[in-house]
Amino acid sequence: IYKVGGAQAIAAMAFGTQSIPKVDKITGPGNIFVALAKKACFGYVSIDSIAGPSEILVIADETANPRYVGEETATPRYVAADLLSQAEHDELASAILITTSKTLADQVSVEVDRFVANLSRREIIEKSLNNYGYILLVDSLDEAADCQ
């Protein structure tokens, strides 16, 4: 396992270098440059997929946790972290929350801002959220499912 990133890492792993031998398979998310590098190297090395840009849509009601801070539940939901897990990949990533709860919408917004202030990929996340991040308030989960 090599902890490297970027299009240059894809080339290094696909063809090998003095410090990184050629690998059998390259997996994991990346920005548009990583996706294009994986596409260019496909055939020389096995890849998981040519994906991107990342996107996530979370539909949540008032039972969801904006950020886990209490006792464990059977299905904890970490809405802010889920949104940020995709927004950090690329400035073109999309992170959207559709909720029936104004309180949850406000709490998630606060938690996202709190998380972003401390993350190393802050600049990328901020651009992603400013361009493609949304919190939509709807009246029902049925309406959320119908959103396009």
PDB file of N, CA and C in Angstrom, residues 65 67-71 78 111:
ATOM      1  N   ASN A  65     -28.429  12.739  12.835  1.00  0.00           N
ATOM      2  CA  ASN A  65     -27.499  13.526  13.642  1.00  0.00           C
ATOM      3  C   ASN A  65     -26.643  14.393  12.732  1.00  0.00           C
ATOM      4  N   ARG A  67     -23.912  15.768  13.535  1.00  0.00           N
ATOM      5  CA  ARG A  67     -22.587  15.247  13.858  1.00  0.00           C
ATOM      6  C   ARG A  67     -22.761  14.390  15.092  1.00  0.00           C
ATOM      7  N   TYR A  68     -22.209  13.208  15.090  1.00  0.00           N
ATOM      8  CA  TYR A  68     -22.408  12.286  16.205  1.00  0.00           C
ATOM      9  C   TYR A  68     -21.788  12.840  17.473  1.00  0.00           C
ATOM     10  N   VAL A  69     -22.607  13.017  18.498  1.00  0.00           N
ATOM     11  CA  VAL A  69     -22.109  13.530  19.777  1.00  0.00           C
ATOM     12  C   VAL A  69     -22.728  12.805  20.969  1.00  0.00           C
ATOM     13  N   GLY A  70     -23.615  11.851  20.737  1.00  0.00           N
ATOM     14  CA  GLY A  70     -24.304  11.182  21.841  1.00  0.00           C
ATOM     15  C   GLY A  70     -24.007   9.704  21.882  1.00  0.00           C
ATOM     16  N   GLU A  71     -24.925   8.945  22.462  1.00  0.00           N
ATOM     17  CA  GLU A  71     -24.766   7.497  22.555  1.00  0.00           C
ATOM     18  C   GLU A  71     -24.914   6.863  21.187  1.00  0.00           C
ATOM     19  N   TYR A  78     -24.064  10.570  10.324  1.00  0.00           N
ATOM     20  CA  TYR A  78     -23.142  11.678  10.487  1.00  0.00           C
ATOM     21  C   TYR A  78     -23.290  12.562   9.257  1.00  0.00           C
ATOM     22  N   GLU A 111     -22.166  22.542  11.601  1.00  0.00           N
ATOM     23  CA  GLU A 111     -21.165  21.481  11.706  1.00  0.00           C
ATOM     24  C   GLU A 111     -20.227  21.458  10.505  1.00  0.00           C
TER      25      GLU A 111
END
